[in-house]
Short mmCIF file of C-alpha atoms in Angstrom, two decimals:
data_model
loop_
_atom_site.label_atom_id
_atom_site.label_comp_id
_atom_site.label_asym_id
_atom_site.label_seq_id
_atom_site.Cartn_x
_atom_site.Cartn_y
_atom_site.Cartn_z
CA MET A 1 81.50 102.82 115.31
CA ASN A 2 82.27 100.87 118.48
CA ARG A 3 81.20 97.30 119.12
CA ARG A 4 78.22 98.21 121.30
CA GLU A 5 76.90 100.63 118.67
CA PHE A 6 77.29 98.00 116.00
CA ILE A 7 75.42 95.38 118.02
CA SER A 8 72.64 97.86 118.76
CA LEU A 9 72.39 98.67 115.07
CA LEU A 10 72.03 95.00 114.21
CA GLY A 11 69.31 94.51 116.76
CA GLY A 12 71.25 92.31 119.18
CA ALA A 13 72.49 93.23 122.62
CA ALA A 14 75.53 92.03 124.44
CA ALA A 15 74.18 92.61 127.93
CA TRP A 16 70.41 92.77 128.25
CA PRO A 17 68.62 92.79 131.61
CA LEU A 18 67.91 89.26 132.82
CA ALA A 19 64.14 89.54 132.31
CA ALA A 20 64.54 90.68 128.71
CA ARG A 21 67.02 87.89 128.07
CA ALA A 22 64.63 85.30 129.46
CA GLN A 23 61.90 86.60 127.16
CA GLN A 24 64.19 86.31 124.14
CA LEU A 25 65.02 82.71 124.99
CA THR A 26 61.47 81.75 124.05
CA LYS A 27 62.74 82.10 120.48
CA PRO A 28 65.66 80.16 118.97
CA VAL A 29 68.95 81.99 119.47
CA ILE A 30 71.67 81.99 116.80
CA GLY A 31 75.25 82.84 117.61
CA PHE A 32 76.87 84.78 114.74
CA LEU A 33 80.60 84.60 115.39
CA ARG A 34 83.42 86.25 113.48
CA SER A 35 87.14 85.76 114.00
CA GLY A 36 87.59 89.17 112.36
CA SER A 37 85.67 92.38 112.84
CA LEU A 38 81.91 92.75 112.55
CA ASN A 39 82.18 96.44 111.69
CA ASP A 40 83.69 95.65 108.29
CA VAL A 41 81.11 93.12 107.10
CA PRO A 42 77.56 94.52 107.36
CA HIS A 43 76.93 93.13 103.86
CA PHE A 44 77.73 89.61 105.12
CA VAL A 45 75.33 90.09 108.02
CA ASN A 46 72.59 91.35 105.72
CA ALA A 47 73.13 88.42 103.36
CA PHE A 48 72.91 86.00 106.30
CA ARG A 49 69.62 87.60 107.34
CA GLN A 50 68.36 87.32 103.77
CA GLY A 51 69.09 83.58 103.78
CA LEU A 52 67.24 83.22 107.06
CA LYS A 53 64.30 85.12 105.60
CA GLU A 54 64.18 82.68 102.69
CA THR A 55 63.48 79.97 105.26
CA ASP A 56 60.86 82.10 107.06
CA TYR A 57 63.04 83.32 109.92
CA VAL A 58 63.20 87.05 110.64
CA GLU A 59 65.46 88.50 113.30
CA GLY A 60 63.46 89.97 116.17
CA ARG A 61 60.23 88.31 115.07
CA ASN A 62 60.82 84.58 115.42
CA VAL A 63 64.59 84.28 115.94
CA VAL A 64 67.26 86.07 117.96
CA ILE A 65 70.82 86.63 116.71
CA GLU A 66 73.66 87.15 119.18
CA TYR A 67 76.67 88.78 117.48
CA ARG A 68 80.23 88.20 118.66
CA SER A 69 83.59 89.23 117.18
CA ALA A 70 87.18 88.33 118.07
CA ASP A 71 88.47 91.38 116.13
CA ASN A 72 91.33 89.35 114.62
CA GLN A 73 92.47 88.10 118.04
CA ARG A 74 92.03 84.37 117.66
CA ASP A 75 92.84 83.63 121.29
CA ARG A 76 89.55 85.33 122.22
CA LEU A 77 87.45 82.82 120.32
CA PRO A 78 87.17 80.09 123.00
CA ALA A 79 85.73 82.59 125.50
CA LEU A 80 83.32 83.97 122.91
CA VAL A 81 82.16 80.46 122.05
CA ALA A 82 81.67 79.67 125.74
CA ASP A 83 79.63 82.86 126.10
CA LEU A 84 77.35 81.85 123.24
CA LEU A 85 76.94 78.31 124.53
CA GLY A 86 75.93 79.76 127.88
CA TRP A 87 72.82 81.47 126.49
CA PRO A 88 72.29 78.71 125.21
CA VAL A 89 72.28 79.17 121.44
CA SER A 90 70.54 76.75 119.09
CA LEU A 91 73.25 77.12 116.43
CA ILE A 92 76.52 78.93 115.76
CA ALA A 93 77.24 80.47 112.34
CA GLY A 94 80.55 82.03 111.39
CA ASP A 95 83.74 82.01 109.35
CA ASN A 96 85.90 78.89 109.21
CA VAL A 97 88.29 80.00 111.98
CA ALA A 98 85.36 80.74 114.29
CA ALA A 99 83.74 77.44 113.32
CA LEU A 100 86.88 75.53 114.29
CA ALA A 101 86.82 77.15 117.72
CA ALA A 102 83.14 76.29 118.09
CA LYS A 103 83.70 72.68 117.01
CA ALA A 104 86.42 72.32 119.64
CA ALA A 105 83.87 73.33 122.30
CA THR A 106 80.78 71.38 121.28
CA LYS A 107 79.89 68.19 119.43
CA THR A 108 76.15 68.70 119.73
CA ILE A 109 75.26 72.33 118.89
CA PRO A 110 74.99 72.70 115.08
CA ILE A 111 77.67 74.85 113.41
CA VAL A 112 77.42 76.41 109.94
CA PHE A 113 80.53 77.97 108.41
CA ALA A 114 81.50 80.16 105.47
CA GLY A 115 85.19 79.85 104.65
CA GLY A 116 87.85 80.04 101.99
CA GLY A 117 90.08 77.19 103.14
CA ASP A 118 89.66 73.45 102.68
CA PRO A 119 87.11 72.34 105.31
CA VAL A 120 88.15 68.69 105.03
CA GLN A 121 91.84 69.44 105.48
CA GLU A 122 91.04 71.81 108.33
CA GLY A 123 89.03 69.13 110.10
CA LEU A 124 85.68 70.91 109.98
CA VAL A 125 83.94 68.13 108.05
CA ALA A 126 84.71 64.51 107.19
CA SER A 127 83.93 65.11 103.52
CA LEU A 128 82.06 67.68 101.45
CA ASN A 129 79.22 65.34 100.48
CA ARG A 130 78.93 63.71 103.90
CA PRO A 131 80.03 66.22 106.52
CA GLY A 132 79.25 64.00 109.49
CA GLY A 133 79.10 65.39 113.01
CA ASN A 134 77.57 68.75 113.82
CA VAL A 135 79.22 70.98 111.18
CA THR A 136 78.35 71.95 107.62
CA GLY A 137 78.59 75.12 105.57
CA VAL A 138 79.69 76.87 102.41
CA ASN A 139 83.20 76.83 101.03
CA PHE A 140 84.40 79.42 98.52
CA PHE A 141 87.98 78.14 98.14
CA ALA A 142 89.42 81.66 97.98
CA GLY A 143 92.93 80.49 98.74
CA VAL A 144 93.28 78.28 95.65
CA LEU A 145 92.58 81.15 93.25
CA GLY A 146 96.00 82.79 93.64
CA PRO A 147 97.44 81.48 90.33
CA LYS A 148 94.35 82.62 88.41
CA ARG A 149 94.53 86.06 90.02
CA LEU A 150 98.19 86.30 89.07
CA GLU A 151 97.40 85.36 85.47
CA LEU A 152 94.66 87.99 85.17
CA LEU A 153 96.80 90.67 86.82
CA LEU A 154 99.60 90.07 84.32
CA GLN A 155 97.19 90.46 81.43
CA LEU A 156 96.78 94.05 82.58
CA VAL A 157 100.43 94.66 83.51
CA PRO A 158 102.37 92.22 81.28
CA LYS A 159 105.68 94.05 81.71
CA ALA A 160 105.73 93.57 85.48
CA THR A 161 108.57 91.18 86.22
CA THR A 162 108.50 91.53 90.00
CA ILE A 163 105.17 90.93 91.72
CA ALA A 164 104.49 91.92 95.31
CA VAL A 165 102.29 89.56 97.33
CA LEU A 166 100.66 90.27 100.69
CA VAL A 167 99.47 87.37 102.81
CA ASN A 168 98.19 87.09 106.35
CA PRO A 169 99.86 84.23 108.25
CA ASN A 170 96.87 83.81 110.58
CA THR A 171 94.59 82.17 108.02
CA THR A 172 94.21 78.47 107.39
CA GLU A 173 94.59 78.83 103.62
CA THR A 174 97.75 80.97 103.58
CA GLU A 175 100.37 78.25 103.16
CA ALA A 176 98.58 76.57 100.25
CA GLU A 177 98.01 79.96 98.64
CA ARG A 178 101.65 80.91 99.03
CA ARG A 179 102.82 77.60 97.54
CA ASP A 180 100.45 77.77 94.57
CA VAL A 181 101.36 81.36 93.67
CA GLN A 182 105.07 80.60 93.91
CA ALA A 183 104.70 77.65 91.54
CA ALA A 184 102.68 79.73 89.07
CA ALA A 185 105.27 82.55 89.15
CA ARG A 186 108.16 80.16 88.52
CA ALA A 187 106.35 78.71 85.52
CA ILE A 188 106.18 82.14 83.86
CA GLU A 189 109.56 83.35 85.13
CA ARG A 190 108.29 86.10 87.41
CA GLN A 191 109.90 87.09 90.69
CA LEU A 192 107.73 87.35 93.79
CA ILE A 193 108.19 89.41 96.93
CA ILE A 194 105.92 87.68 99.44
CA LEU A 195 105.48 89.40 102.79
CA ASP A 196 103.41 88.33 105.81
CA VAL A 197 101.37 91.09 107.41
CA SER A 198 99.26 90.98 110.55
CA SER A 199 99.18 94.63 111.68
CA ASP A 200 99.00 98.17 110.31
CA ARG A 201 102.72 98.58 110.88
CA ASP A 202 103.45 95.42 108.90
CA ILE A 203 101.40 96.76 106.00
CA GLU A 204 103.15 100.14 105.97
CA LEU A 205 106.57 98.47 106.04
CA ALA A 206 105.53 96.04 103.31
CA PHE A 207 104.61 98.83 100.90
CA ALA A 208 107.89 100.59 101.63
CA THR A 209 109.72 97.35 100.82
CA PHE A 210 107.77 96.86 97.60
CA ALA A 211 108.67 100.37 96.47
CA GLN A 212 112.33 99.88 97.37
CA ARG A 213 112.55 96.60 95.47
CA GLY A 214 110.74 97.86 92.37
CA ALA A 215 107.58 95.78 92.42
CA GLY A 216 105.50 96.35 89.30
CA ALA A 217 102.20 94.93 90.55
CA LEU A 218 100.57 93.67 93.75
CA LEU A 219 98.59 90.54 94.56
CA ILE A 220 96.48 90.67 97.73
CA GLY A 221 96.05 87.31 99.45
CA SER A 222 92.80 85.89 100.75
CA GLY A 223 91.38 86.03 104.26
CA GLY A 224 89.30 88.44 106.30
CA PHE A 225 92.19 90.51 107.65
CA LEU A 226 93.29 91.67 104.20
CA ASN A 227 89.90 91.74 102.51
CA SER A 228 87.66 93.08 105.27
CA SER A 229 89.54 94.66 108.17
CA LYS A 230 92.31 96.31 106.12
CA ARG A 231 90.66 96.49 102.71
CA GLU A 232 90.24 100.27 102.59
CA ARG A 233 93.77 100.82 103.86
CA LEU A 234 95.25 98.55 101.20
CA VAL A 235 93.31 100.27 98.42
CA ALA A 236 94.55 103.67 99.61
CA LEU A 237 98.18 102.52 99.86
CA ALA A 238 98.11 100.88 96.44
CA ALA A 239 96.82 104.16 94.97
CA ARG A 240 99.45 106.21 96.81
CA HIS A 241 102.26 103.98 95.56
CA ARG A 242 100.69 103.73 92.09
CA LEU A 243 100.86 99.96 92.33
CA PRO A 244 98.38 98.01 90.15
CA ALA A 245 96.70 95.58 92.55
CA MET A 246 94.57 92.46 92.28
CA TYR A 247 92.21 91.79 95.18
CA ALA A 248 90.22 88.75 96.28
CA VAL A 249 86.90 90.55 96.78
CA ARG A 250 84.69 92.80 94.68
CA GLU A 251 84.26 95.28 97.55
CA ALA A 252 87.87 96.39 97.17
CA VAL A 253 87.26 97.38 93.54
CA VAL A 254 84.09 99.25 94.49
CA SER A 255 86.26 101.18 96.97
CA GLY A 256 88.69 102.17 94.23
CA GLY A 257 90.88 99.10 93.82
CA LEU A 258 91.99 98.12 90.32
CA MET A 259 90.62 94.59 89.91
CA SER A 260 89.39 91.52 91.73
CA TYR A 261 88.70 87.90 91.00
CA GLY A 262 86.86 85.55 93.28
CA PRO A 263 83.60 84.03 94.41
CA SER A 264 80.74 85.99 95.91
CA ILE A 265 81.37 85.74 99.65
CA THR A 266 78.16 87.68 100.21
CA ASP A 267 76.20 84.92 98.51
CA ALA A 268 78.05 82.34 100.60
CA TYR A 269 76.74 84.04 103.75
CA ARG A 270 73.24 84.08 102.27
CA GLN A 271 73.51 80.32 101.83
CA VAL A 272 74.78 80.00 105.41
CA GLY A 273 71.56 81.74 106.42
CA VAL A 274 69.53 79.26 104.37
CA TYR A 275 71.30 76.29 105.96
CA THR A 276 70.80 77.84 109.40
CA GLY A 277 67.05 78.11 108.80
CA ARG A 278 66.83 74.55 107.55
CA ILE A 279 68.66 73.26 110.61
CA LEU A 280 66.41 75.26 112.93
CA LYS A 281 63.49 73.52 111.23
CA GLY A 282 64.90 70.11 112.07
CA GLU A 283 67.45 69.09 109.43
CA LYS A 284 70.82 67.85 110.64
CA PRO A 285 74.20 69.31 109.62
CA ALA A 286 75.50 65.80 108.88
CA ASP A 287 72.83 65.47 106.16
CA LEU A 288 73.53 68.81 104.47
CA PRO A 289 76.52 68.65 102.07
CA ALA A 290 79.15 71.34 102.48
CA MET A 291 78.49 73.50 99.44
CA GLN A 292 81.13 74.91 97.10
CA SER A 293 80.99 78.23 95.27
CA THR A 294 80.67 77.66 91.54
CA LYS A 295 80.46 81.23 90.25
CA PHE A 296 83.59 83.40 90.11
CA GLN A 297 83.63 87.02 89.06
CA LEU A 298 86.24 89.29 87.49
CA VAL A 299 85.62 92.94 88.37
CA LEU A 300 87.54 95.86 86.81
CA ASN A 301 87.69 99.52 87.79
CA LEU A 302 88.38 101.51 84.61
CA LYS A 303 88.71 104.80 86.48
CA THR A 304 91.52 103.37 88.58
CA ALA A 305 93.17 101.84 85.51
CA LYS A 306 93.15 105.25 83.83
CA ALA A 307 94.61 106.91 86.94
CA LEU A 308 97.46 104.38 86.84
CA GLY A 309 98.03 104.98 83.12
CA LEU A 310 96.95 101.44 82.21
CA GLU A 311 95.13 100.46 79.05
CA VAL A 312 92.79 97.53 79.62
CA PRO A 313 93.18 94.97 76.80
CA PRO A 314 89.91 94.19 74.97
CA THR A 315 90.39 90.49 75.73
CA LEU A 316 90.49 91.19 79.47
CA LEU A 317 87.56 93.58 79.23
CA ALA A 318 85.55 90.87 77.50
CA LEU A 319 86.22 88.51 80.41
CA ALA A 320 84.97 90.96 83.03
CA ASP A 321 81.69 90.18 84.78
CA GLU A 322 81.45 93.74 86.07
CA VAL A 323 83.09 96.98 85.01
CA ILE A 324 83.15 100.04 87.25
CA GLU A 325 83.65 103.36 85.48
#
């Protein structure tokens, strides 16, 4: 599906006739901006719409949503933000990288983010309880869960002494995630092979390296590139190389991945929709605390475990919030 088809499917339009555009501007316009691809996250879009609906806003009826995507090319974001501001939009919603680009362009238009990094450290908000300025949102702290994911993965593959780790260097949370996982591995005397990937070629070479160096398990880092854009590819390669893998998102396990541990990013986008509706009704971002995900889910795919010749320990099975058979 190309970008134009996707936008048409969602109900937006990148280039309407001027008269139609003028008619739409009688309704509030929301800019939905992704630093990654839109094609990979229809469930995030639907969750965002659901949150809007909970505040009595329905796309096409009393609100317009303009969709934009940088397709993992961060240098495109300033132009996309400028495009949205030119409508003009009443609010911009997006991931944390997109929100940073929007904040650099405007101090007045409200911005609502969903992100896995630290929004205070990134400079999105002054503090979680008192965001200040024109930005608030939902934080799911995906990057800090690396040590927990490593612990759970080793419960399933305890004999793995060398753990492969894939990270994307173009995310704000990567360095903290890398540091935390390295410290956790040292504490339990495990060797890590950490490789940065930012393209299909990088991913292919990484798996070849993991096989050559005898990795016994794989930890997938956080961020949209690995968990949205390349999720299906990573699941397929892990299966081909018979490498037990831990992912950051449930969707990877639904697609055939072995296991995942993390917050519900879909619910985070629903909450972004709720915050967006509240702001459209008059509340200010500075008065809405940046929320934190409090529910984390362990998801196991027993069919994949069986295909890899793994026996899931009863203790790990008991911890699972969802089991796919």
